[in-house]
Amino acid sequence: MEAFCGSRFWDSNLTIHTDNPDLTPCFQNTILAWIPSIYLWSALPFYLLYLKRNKRGYIVLSVLSRFKTLFGVLLWCVSWADLFYSFHELLQNRTPPPVYFVTPLVVGITVLLATLLIQYERLRGIQSSGVLIIFWFLSVLCAVGPFRSKIMTTTAQGHVNERFRFTTFYIYFALIIIELILSFFKEKPPFFSPVNKDANPCPELNSGFLSRLTFWWFTSMAIQGYKRPLEDKDLWSLNEDDTSKTIVQQLSKEWDREKAECKQKEDVSYVKKSNHVLNHVGDGPEEAEVLIRDKKHNRKPSFLKALLRTFGPYFLIGSFFKLIQDLLSFVNPQLLSVLIGFIKNKDAPAWWGFLIAALMFICAVLQTLILHQHFQYCFVTGMRLRTGITGVIYRKSLAITNSAKRSSTVGEIVNLMSVDAQRFMDLMTFLNMVWSAPLQIFLALYFLWQTLGPSVLAGVAVMVLLIPFNSAIAIKTRAFQVEQMRYKDSRIKLMNEILGGIKVLKLYAWEPSFSEKVLEIRKNELRVLKKSAYLNSLSTFAWISAPFLVALTTFAVYVSVDEKNILDAEKAFVSLSLFNILKFPLNMLPQVISNIAQTSVSLKRIQQFLSHDELDPNCVETEVIAPGNAISVRNATFSWGKELKPTLKDINMLVPSGSLVAIVGHVGCGKSSLVSALLGEMEKLKGEVAVKGSVAYVPQQAWIQNATLKDNILFGQAPNEEKYQNALEACALKTDLEVLPGGDQTEIGEKGINLSGGQRQRVSLARAVYSSSDIFLLDDPLSAVDSHVAKHIFDKVIGPDGVLKGKTRILVTHGISFLPQVDHIIVLVDGKISEMGSYQDLLKQNKAFAEFLRNYALDEDIEEDEPTMLEEEEVLLAEDTLSIHTDLADNEPVTNEVRKQFLRQLSVVSSEGGECPNKMSTKRRVCEKKPAEPPLPRKNANEKLIQAETTETGRVKLTVFWQYMKAVSPVISLVICFLYCCQNAAAIGANVWLSDWTNEPVVNGTQHNTAMRIGVYAALGLLQGLIVLICSFTLAMGGINAARTLHAALLENKFHTPQSFYDTTPTGRIINRFSKDIYVIDEVIPPTILMFLGTFFTSLSTMIVIIASTPLFTVVIVPLAILYFFVQRFYVATSRQLKRLESVSRSPIYSHFSETVSGASVIRAYRRVKAFVDISDMKVDENQKSYYPGIVSNRWLGIRVEFVGNCIVLFAALFAVVGRTSLNAGLVGLSVSYALQVTLSLNWMVRMTSELETNIVAVERIKEYSETETEAPWIIEGKSPPEDWPSKGELEFVNYSVRYRKGLDLVLKGLNLQVHGGEKIGIVGRTGAGKSSMTLCLFRILEAVKGEIKIDGVKISEIGLHDLRSRLTIIPQDPVLFSGTLRMNLDPFNKYSDEEIWKALELSHLKRFVSSQPSMLDYECSEGGENLSVGQRQLVCLARALLRKTRILILDEATAAIDLETDDLIQMTIRTQFEDCTVLTIAHRLNTIMDYTRVLVLDNGTIAEFDTPANLIAAKGIFYSMAKDAGLA
């Protein structure tokens, strides 16, 4: 080396052992000069590869670019000037050393390369180059040394040697600084780059290198989120590479390639086999065996490979960062040991200390930057994975065959998308731990071994032993979780029913019984919670004590093994910081492995789904067909799956264009299958099918989307008002539109929930009519509507004079009356066409068809006699479902907005983890028995019925935290904080003791009283663990206590809430409080608080330790705290809102998907697959749009908070160096090793603050619903009526007025009437006259505005509600049953004996049914009594009334939907059993009340007529006209 330089390469006296260090000229000219060049040349190949793939168009040559290039060329000139100067010296016979030729040459070429790169990058559209910034930075860094040293030598000598080189170096130095500064500026966006149409593009694309490195570009959103809550419009659009379009395309391509490769291999193996067989004809059996074995080896296409090819490369970049970060994390413990050595060595030059501190800081900052880049890559990969998998599954679900679809339910397929794709996403974050954890563990052990020798193994043994302990706890916790979920589900199900039937509970005064049931379940739930809390505190104990126990055993073994082993500061604190590094990988590894196991299960499920057979798009020919025909089928056989037996055999049919063909046959003979076959939905086994032209399809079960009614009919076609109106007119939808709250803009709930069956079918038909296709396949569209509507539709739409005349129509039907009007009839028998021809022809043949007619004609006659009330009732269905107050709909002004809002609520509820899927079905049933009511005139339309739910935004008020503390109990809260302080005191104590121990003087090569030292250390450490145990225990108990009190208060309040609250609040909203918010209070808040307190106190104790050892540190704390506080506030505000937006935009993806799966055949028939795929992609992108900033916000926060942490490290080290005269090594070790840990806890503290603020809102929401106003007390002490009240059954209304809610009109106005005991009164009146209101007033569901009601002379307003309600009997209009035994449904309080119950059942004609059931009275009713017919449910209500048997019976007569037979039974029973009671009947059918004592006719809330039926008919008033309409007068 000396020959090469002409001087010494290294001189430690000059460089290290001096107060004024310098480097030798040789070192400066070789190593320092070459570092930047080596870096650039090694990075070049990778960078060029990247640039080749980066296509963003080129950037126009700008002033900036020109200057960069100019300075680059100047630099090159300067370097080569040096080179030529060396040649010049050669010529003058002063031979310079070789280094003066090599270095200028290398530097010159490198600068030239850099200059060329500037231009190449410009052409590839790079706006800011990281590679070059680092290069210029390194160059400046490496030139600072020579720069200083040249100045120093010159001042020392007093004159300049080698003036030329001196000058060129200064010019070189100036130029690289300029280049560095210029490289920080970014170029304009590339030209010809794809035009960004987004209103709000993501700034990341155009941000500079440094901005990307520190995520500075995110700051604008953080500030915006801090100023006001973020909304959808503030979100940036996704980067091109993260959109569904790009990702799913790539993934599909790779997956198709994978499938193709497998197929090829399969084909090859078949070819081999066939030759094989030909050659050896003789040996049969063995040969066959070989073939079978061969077939097994075919590998299935692997979805994993496709994923790796698509996402692997991008993910590997992240892994590379992780590797660097892992290596860097071991530098700081080494630097710590150097620092401690420096403190001990009192005559070391001070600059060593500053250098070490600087290196620690630089290393920590690099680690931060690199770690977050790694996380960014991992999270983005996870996000893309989810997008890709969701997209691929969605596309597949539209293409799979029906047999494949049957093998998995819709729910399972939706789970693939939600749960399994989510698993991939969660795995990505820590997938690198699979190789990184072992690497970290290995390195840590290696360094520990160097420090402490074999005694490390003792510590490792403890760690390894803790792993099974932790995993055992995890397994047990999971078991508890499952059990608790079971309780939680049953509790929610019960709550759901209770809220659905709350009105009935109030009328019967049954609340206490049900409240007890809920609390019983809740008790069990909390019991399980408590158990898992015990376990959790154990695992917290293990997690906190682990590092300590490890250190303890290691040190104890180390000191005990050999007297000569001395524990000094260096060994103790370096190994402590290494143990801290070990903690993370050891805890993560088991978790990652279990995650991988779960994900591999998901992968298998997804792969299996993606490998299902797809429909063959070419099984129906669309081009070639015999002229004049629209459909031809020749010798075709179809089945629903390749392995199933054929459903349709040998089908031959020609359908001429423009004809109307009916397909008839018995149930299950294959009519629908034939339609499906024409659509290409079935497997064609042989033959050919051709269908010419576009197809419209009306399935048997109408498929309705969750969109407006109009969108359902247009179905993606261009709107055309005239055509649209015609379609509505033809399908008899005009009348329905008048009733629907928003007309055709009414939002339809999922699966068409707020339309009746008939309406759904007609909408489905209107969609077909509007599509104006060439061929119409109508699968029994007339069965769901009633006879006269069916006739209308046939005449107006399908029949010879309908809208569709001239089109080809294929109609599957059961309605015989239409058959004479069709052109052809196809009769199917058991999957074969038995005969075809016109109506007349087939009658003459007198075969299957004639018999079919005979069978059905009988039914048709019967049908005609039924009262056709259905139609109007059908129109009303929607009206009811929407007005959630089933029979309070008397005069409810309801606005369109409200209804829309309600429907949204519905869809939100059903999509939020399907919390009440059965809710709506009960609702529908309730409505089917509604009076036929004309639509109401809508008064004051601005009156909101259902208020929009308020979401909390902005800071959470401190009162909420106080409320939670009150629920926990303030004493316990204080105890917890106190315990935390003790724990940290113990921890600090242990470490201070350790640092004191390390300073113990060494006598004769050993330390004294080691036993005492170890004892105290152990005691302090174990005390710390113990306090943590007690603390997390207390907190868990407190949390459960809070959960219990909050839930009890909420439940108590909801049972006491007046009915009007339930009329204006969607059930979903209340259920949400009981499920989601209670869950948060049970399971989310306590651990979050635990983590928060833990991190908070850790950070606090770090500060205390550092300040105690280096008091100077206090100066720095204030600015750092301010910085930290600001970052934290910005982050919390933004991230909370982003989380909300993300969860809101997530459910539509899944609801749209489940909708698609159920409507796949319709979507395919109308050829709308592409459009639906686009909608799904859009929904996924919308969701990722809020997810991506969420990821970035975490990175943004991480970098800023960790920077604060790194500053703490820097200052702790710096002040240790500054004050090293007064400090001992132990204290420095203590304070710096504490500082090294602080970043993690600072980071987590912000996260936990954010979590806590997000979740504590649940307390507020529950509080809000625990404090709504309540109804009158159930029982008023001292005001109870006598036991046998009402003994006579006299009723008196005195000047009585009532309204539903404040701000609405009176429903009853000044009623005065008297009813004597035992009278039978019928109450009639038009809709909205106030009939139902009268019953509600008797039960005080509605409270009087003025006036009063007396029963047997007792004012009902003065007694307790339960006293009142339990003494009246009602048979309500809609029979509500609860899931549970039949006995519970009759007698929830167990007041009656078995005999009494059987007697009631006998009288209500249910005895036969009940005694035929094996479980008799314990017969389980399902939710809403679904396993009983409507008639039986009505009889159960009658039985309830018979059991109660009070003097006053109110019968709110069920309307049309109940069958006549049940009705007669009820009337008969009432006449016989309640002979001496007062009976009030709200009648819809007048024939039931014609023999009553008196009839009360209400009109508009006042009494119009009140007399005996005979007198009223004679008076020819309102009653007469009603009777006349009913044909009774």
mmCIF file of C-alpha atoms in Angstrom, residues 89-317:
data_model
loop_
_atom_site.group_PDB
_atom_site.id
_atom_site.type_symbol
_atom_site.label_atom_id
_atom_site.label_comp_id
_atom_site.label_asym_id
_atom_site.label_seq_id
_atom_site.Cartn_x
_atom_site.Cartn_y
_atom_site.Cartn_z
ATOM 1 C CA GLU A 89 4.462 15.806 -13.494
ATOM 2 C CA LEU A 90 5.539 12.550 -15.139
ATOM 3 C CA LEU A 91 6.819 14.480 -18.137
ATOM 4 C CA GLN A 92 8.748 16.757 -15.789
ATOM 5 C CA ASN A 93 10.390 13.644 -14.257
ATOM 6 C CA ARG A 94 8.745 14.089 -10.858
ATOM 7 C CA THR A 95 7.182 10.619 -10.703
ATOM 8 C CA PRO A 96 3.973 10.883 -8.600
ATOM 9 C CA PRO A 97 2.749 7.712 -6.792
ATOM 10 C CA PRO A 98 0.219 5.531 -8.737
ATOM 11 C CA VAL A 99 -2.661 6.691 -6.487
ATOM 12 C CA TYR A 100 -2.596 10.080 -8.192
ATOM 13 C CA PHE A 101 -3.435 8.379 -11.473
ATOM 14 C CA VAL A 102 -5.977 5.829 -10.223
ATOM 15 C CA THR A 103 -8.144 7.996 -7.954
ATOM 16 C CA PRO A 104 -8.810 10.902 -10.408
ATOM 17 C CA LEU A 105 -9.533 8.359 -13.120
ATOM 18 C CA VAL A 106 -12.050 6.440 -10.933
ATOM 19 C CA VAL A 107 -13.681 9.591 -9.589
ATOM 20 C CA GLY A 108 -13.882 11.138 -13.064
ATOM 21 C CA ILE A 109 -15.573 8.129 -14.590
ATOM 22 C CA THR A 110 -18.013 7.869 -11.660
ATOM 23 C CA VAL A 111 -19.054 11.542 -11.912
ATOM 24 C CA LEU A 112 -19.503 11.126 -15.624
ATOM 25 C CA LEU A 113 -21.706 8.086 -14.940
ATOM 26 C CA ALA A 114 -23.727 10.140 -12.455
ATOM 27 C CA THR A 115 -24.176 12.881 -15.042
ATOM 28 C CA LEU A 116 -25.366 10.394 -17.651
ATOM 29 C CA LEU A 117 -27.716 8.875 -15.083
ATOM 30 C CA ILE A 118 -29.286 12.303 -14.523
ATOM 31 C CA GLN A 119 -30.239 12.378 -18.198
ATOM 32 C CA TYR A 120 -31.299 8.734 -18.397
ATOM 33 C CA GLU A 121 -33.564 9.219 -15.391
ATOM 34 C CA ARG A 122 -35.070 12.245 -17.002
ATOM 35 C CA LEU A 123 -35.959 10.161 -20.058
ATOM 36 C CA ARG A 124 -37.496 7.458 -17.881
ATOM 37 C CA GLY A 125 -39.624 9.962 -15.988
ATOM 38 C CA ILE A 126 -37.918 9.849 -12.567
ATOM 39 C CA GLN A 127 -38.685 13.082 -10.731
ATOM 40 C CA SER A 128 -36.358 12.678 -7.791
ATOM 41 C CA SER A 129 -33.593 10.122 -7.647
ATOM 42 C CA GLY A 130 -32.789 8.375 -4.396
ATOM 43 C CA VAL A 131 -29.693 6.671 -5.787
ATOM 44 C CA LEU A 132 -28.082 9.938 -6.773
ATOM 45 C CA ILE A 133 -29.068 11.792 -3.614
ATOM 46 C CA ILE A 134 -27.299 9.114 -1.593
ATOM 47 C CA PHE A 135 -24.317 9.248 -3.959
ATOM 48 C CA TRP A 136 -23.884 13.010 -3.645
ATOM 49 C CA PHE A 137 -24.414 12.776 0.096
ATOM 50 C CA LEU A 138 -21.706 10.142 0.438
ATOM 51 C CA SER A 139 -19.362 12.205 -1.719
ATOM 52 C CA VAL A 140 -19.837 15.265 0.497
ATOM 53 C CA LEU A 141 -19.444 13.176 3.613
ATOM 54 C CA CYS A 142 -16.217 11.618 2.385
ATOM 55 C CA ALA A 143 -14.849 14.988 1.248
ATOM 56 C CA VAL A 144 -15.384 16.690 4.619
ATOM 57 C CA GLY A 145 -12.425 14.801 6.144
ATOM 58 C CA PRO A 146 -9.851 15.820 3.511
ATOM 59 C CA PHE A 147 -11.329 19.342 3.496
ATOM 60 C CA ARG A 148 -10.638 19.742 7.234
ATOM 61 C CA SER A 149 -7.278 18.033 7.065
ATOM 62 C CA LYS A 150 -6.063 20.221 4.176
ATOM 63 C CA ILE A 151 -6.962 23.352 6.138
ATOM 64 C CA MET A 152 -5.237 21.981 9.255
ATOM 65 C CA THR A 153 -1.964 21.098 7.466
ATOM 66 C CA THR A 154 -1.902 24.433 5.670
ATOM 67 C CA THR A 155 -2.349 26.399 8.892
ATOM 68 C CA ALA A 156 0.251 24.263 10.610
ATOM 69 C CA GLN A 157 2.837 24.721 7.820
ATOM 70 C CA GLY A 158 1.940 28.279 6.984
ATOM 71 C CA HIS A 159 2.104 27.716 3.207
ATOM 72 C CA VAL A 160 0.355 25.604 0.538
ATOM 73 C CA ASN A 161 2.075 22.598 -1.012
ATOM 74 C CA GLU A 162 0.752 21.274 -4.318
ATOM 75 C CA ARG A 163 -1.182 24.405 -5.062
ATOM 76 C CA PHE A 164 -2.876 22.880 -8.133
ATOM 77 C CA ARG A 165 -4.366 19.860 -6.384
ATOM 78 C CA PHE A 166 -5.323 22.084 -3.454
ATOM 79 C CA THR A 167 -7.340 24.317 -5.789
ATOM 80 C CA THR A 168 -8.996 21.500 -7.740
ATOM 81 C CA PHE A 169 -10.087 19.862 -4.476
ATOM 82 C CA TYR A 170 -11.796 23.039 -3.300
ATOM 83 C CA ILE A 171 -13.587 23.418 -6.606
ATOM 84 C CA TYR A 172 -14.576 19.736 -6.434
ATOM 85 C CA PHE A 173 -15.894 20.190 -2.897
ATOM 86 C CA ALA A 174 -17.957 23.236 -3.831
ATOM 87 C CA LEU A 175 -19.416 21.487 -6.881
ATOM 88 C CA ILE A 176 -20.533 18.328 -5.031
ATOM 89 C CA ILE A 177 -22.239 20.444 -2.378
ATOM 90 C CA ILE A 178 -24.097 22.288 -5.130
ATOM 91 C CA GLU A 179 -25.021 18.962 -6.763
ATOM 92 C CA LEU A 180 -26.307 17.641 -3.445
ATOM 93 C CA ILE A 181 -28.460 20.719 -2.937
ATOM 94 C CA LEU A 182 -29.771 20.583 -6.507
ATOM 95 C CA SER A 183 -30.627 16.909 -6.203
ATOM 96 C CA PHE A 184 -33.012 17.690 -3.357
ATOM 97 C CA PHE A 185 -35.265 19.596 -5.756
ATOM 98 C CA LYS A 186 -37.671 17.469 -7.738
ATOM 99 C CA GLU A 187 -38.423 17.692 -11.450
ATOM 100 C CA LYS A 188 -41.821 18.456 -12.940
ATOM 101 C CA PRO A 189 -44.143 15.490 -13.582
ATOM 102 C CA PRO A 190 -43.309 13.497 -16.707
ATOM 103 C CA PHE A 191 -44.661 14.401 -20.077
ATOM 104 C CA PHE A 192 -46.859 11.832 -21.869
ATOM 105 C CA SER A 193 -47.500 10.127 -18.581
ATOM 106 C CA PRO A 194 -51.015 8.693 -18.549
ATOM 107 C CA VAL A 195 -53.244 11.680 -17.901
ATOM 108 C CA ASN A 196 -54.413 11.731 -14.309
ATOM 109 C CA LYS A 197 -58.151 12.239 -14.462
ATOM 110 C CA ASP A 198 -58.486 12.035 -10.677
ATOM 111 C CA ALA A 199 -59.748 15.084 -8.958
ATOM 112 C CA ASN A 200 -57.568 14.198 -6.000
ATOM 113 C CA PRO A 201 -54.432 12.299 -7.010
ATOM 114 C CA CYS A 202 -52.164 10.850 -4.359
ATOM 115 C CA PRO A 203 -49.194 13.192 -3.795
ATOM 116 C CA GLU A 204 -46.924 10.189 -3.272
ATOM 117 C CA LEU A 205 -46.333 9.712 -6.993
ATOM 118 C CA ASN A 206 -44.893 13.165 -7.494
ATOM 119 C CA SER A 207 -43.104 13.503 -4.197
ATOM 120 C CA GLY A 208 -39.348 13.644 -3.881
ATOM 121 C CA PHE A 209 -37.084 10.945 -2.525
ATOM 122 C CA LEU A 210 -36.682 12.464 0.943
ATOM 123 C CA SER A 211 -40.388 13.083 1.176
ATOM 124 C CA ARG A 212 -41.022 9.424 0.443
ATOM 125 C CA LEU A 213 -38.368 8.294 2.854
ATOM 126 C CA THR A 214 -39.910 10.213 5.743
ATOM 127 C CA PHE A 215 -43.508 10.034 4.437
ATOM 128 C CA TRP A 216 -43.561 13.828 4.471
ATOM 129 C CA TRP A 217 -46.108 13.833 1.635
ATOM 130 C CA PHE A 218 -48.724 12.521 4.057
ATOM 131 C CA THR A 219 -48.487 15.595 6.291
ATOM 132 C CA SER A 220 -51.091 17.533 4.287
ATOM 133 C CA MET A 221 -53.726 14.918 5.111
ATOM 134 C CA ALA A 222 -52.690 14.789 8.763
ATOM 135 C CA ILE A 223 -53.159 18.538 9.045
ATOM 136 C CA GLN A 224 -56.490 18.400 7.245
ATOM 137 C CA GLY A 225 -57.676 15.596 9.502
ATOM 138 C CA TYR A 226 -56.663 17.650 12.517
ATOM 139 C CA LYS A 227 -58.564 20.739 11.393
ATOM 140 C CA ARG A 228 -61.825 18.917 10.676
ATOM 141 C CA PRO A 229 -62.955 15.287 10.470
ATOM 142 C CA LEU A 230 -61.984 13.729 7.139
ATOM 143 C CA GLU A 231 -64.686 12.790 4.668
ATOM 144 C CA ASP A 232 -64.779 10.607 1.584
ATOM 145 C CA LYS A 233 -63.990 13.487 -0.702
ATOM 146 C CA ASP A 234 -60.736 14.255 1.094
ATOM 147 C CA LEU A 235 -59.276 10.835 0.355
ATOM 148 C CA TRP A 236 -56.680 10.536 -2.354
ATOM 149 C CA SER A 237 -57.388 8.256 -5.258
ATOM 150 C CA LEU A 238 -55.385 5.040 -5.368
ATOM 151 C CA ASN A 239 -52.094 4.732 -7.181
ATOM 152 C CA GLU A 240 -52.399 2.971 -10.507
ATOM 153 C CA ASP A 241 -50.528 -0.086 -9.183
ATOM 154 C CA ASP A 242 -52.893 -0.543 -6.243
ATOM 155 C CA THR A 243 -56.157 -0.481 -8.197
ATOM 156 C CA SER A 244 -58.219 -3.614 -8.682
ATOM 157 C CA LYS A 245 -57.974 -3.242 -12.416
ATOM 158 C CA THR A 246 -54.205 -3.605 -12.486
ATOM 159 C CA ILE A 247 -53.803 -6.133 -9.699
ATOM 160 C CA VAL A 248 -56.593 -8.519 -10.547
ATOM 161 C CA GLN A 249 -55.490 -8.504 -14.173
ATOM 162 C CA GLN A 250 -51.956 -9.544 -13.203
ATOM 163 C CA LEU A 251 -53.131 -12.155 -10.742
ATOM 164 C CA SER A 252 -55.676 -13.631 -13.159
ATOM 165 C CA LYS A 253 -52.986 -13.803 -15.824
ATOM 166 C CA GLU A 254 -50.615 -15.670 -13.528
ATOM 167 C CA TRP A 255 -53.367 -17.997 -12.337
ATOM 168 C CA ASP A 256 -54.468 -18.785 -15.888
ATOM 169 C CA ARG A 257 -50.850 -19.457 -16.768
ATOM 170 C CA GLU A 258 -50.544 -21.779 -13.797
ATOM 171 C CA LYS A 259 -53.698 -23.642 -14.826
ATOM 172 C CA ALA A 260 -52.498 -23.885 -18.411
ATOM 173 C CA GLU A 261 -49.147 -25.333 -17.323
ATOM 174 C CA CYS A 262 -50.875 -28.002 -15.252
ATOM 175 C CA LYS A 263 -53.190 -28.839 -18.110
ATOM 176 C CA GLN A 264 -50.254 -29.215 -20.480
ATOM 177 C CA LYS A 265 -48.503 -31.611 -18.123
ATOM 178 C CA GLU A 266 -51.698 -33.603 -17.786
ATOM 179 C CA ASP A 267 -52.063 -33.866 -21.540
ATOM 180 C CA VAL A 268 -48.453 -34.971 -21.899
ATOM 181 C CA SER A 269 -48.899 -37.718 -19.339
ATOM 182 C CA TYR A 270 -51.975 -38.991 -21.177
ATOM 183 C CA VAL A 271 -50.118 -39.170 -24.461
ATOM 184 C CA LYS A 272 -47.327 -41.174 -22.833
ATOM 185 C CA LYS A 273 -49.763 -43.629 -21.378
ATOM 186 C CA SER A 274 -51.560 -44.369 -24.587
ATOM 187 C CA ASN A 275 -48.339 -45.365 -26.401
ATOM 188 C CA HIS A 276 -47.410 -47.401 -23.409
ATOM 189 C CA VAL A 277 -50.616 -49.410 -23.689
ATOM 190 C CA LEU A 278 -50.267 -50.014 -27.407
ATOM 191 C CA ASN A 279 -46.822 -51.505 -27.102
ATOM 192 C CA HIS A 280 -47.640 -54.007 -24.384
ATOM 193 C CA VAL A 281 -50.924 -55.456 -25.296
ATOM 194 C CA GLY A 282 -50.267 -58.661 -23.377
ATOM 195 C CA ASP A 283 -49.837 -57.692 -19.766
ATOM 196 C CA GLY A 284 -53.193 -56.420 -18.633
ATOM 197 C CA PRO A 285 -53.581 -56.135 -14.865
ATOM 198 C CA GLU A 286 -50.189 -54.726 -13.908
ATOM 199 C CA GLU A 287 -50.473 -52.236 -16.711
ATOM 200 C CA ALA A 288 -53.740 -50.930 -15.432
ATOM 201 C CA GLU A 289 -52.146 -50.409 -12.060
ATOM 202 C CA VAL A 290 -49.397 -48.295 -13.577
ATOM 203 C CA LEU A 291 -51.955 -46.141 -15.318
ATOM 204 C CA ILE A 292 -53.829 -45.442 -12.147
ATOM 205 C CA ARG A 293 -50.640 -44.521 -10.386
ATOM 206 C CA ASP A 294 -49.637 -42.235 -13.212
ATOM 207 C CA LYS A 295 -52.835 -40.329 -12.979
ATOM 208 C CA LYS A 296 -52.271 -39.497 -9.315
ATOM 209 C CA HIS A 297 -49.081 -37.575 -10.006
ATOM 210 C CA ASN A 298 -50.792 -34.740 -11.826
ATOM 211 C CA ARG A 299 -50.207 -31.699 -9.725
ATOM 212 C CA LYS A 300 -53.116 -29.395 -9.104
ATOM 213 C CA PRO A 301 -52.660 -25.794 -10.195
ATOM 214 C CA SER A 302 -51.208 -23.979 -7.212
ATOM 215 C CA PHE A 303 -52.719 -20.618 -6.348
ATOM 216 C CA LEU A 304 -49.735 -19.956 -4.107
ATOM 217 C CA LYS A 305 -47.437 -19.946 -7.135
ATOM 218 C CA ALA A 306 -49.634 -17.435 -8.878
ATOM 219 C CA LEU A 307 -49.607 -15.227 -5.784
ATOM 220 C CA LEU A 308 -45.828 -15.485 -5.485
ATOM 221 C CA ARG A 309 -45.310 -14.563 -9.116
ATOM 222 C CA THR A 310 -47.649 -11.611 -8.852
ATOM 223 C CA PHE A 311 -46.668 -10.163 -5.487
ATOM 224 C CA GLY A 312 -43.349 -11.849 -4.692
ATOM 225 C CA PRO A 313 -40.893 -9.387 -6.259
ATOM 226 C CA TYR A 314 -42.478 -6.372 -4.594
ATOM 227 C CA PHE A 315 -42.553 -8.142 -1.244
ATOM 228 C CA LEU A 316 -38.895 -9.152 -1.523
ATOM 229 C CA ILE A 317 -37.855 -5.499 -1.604
#
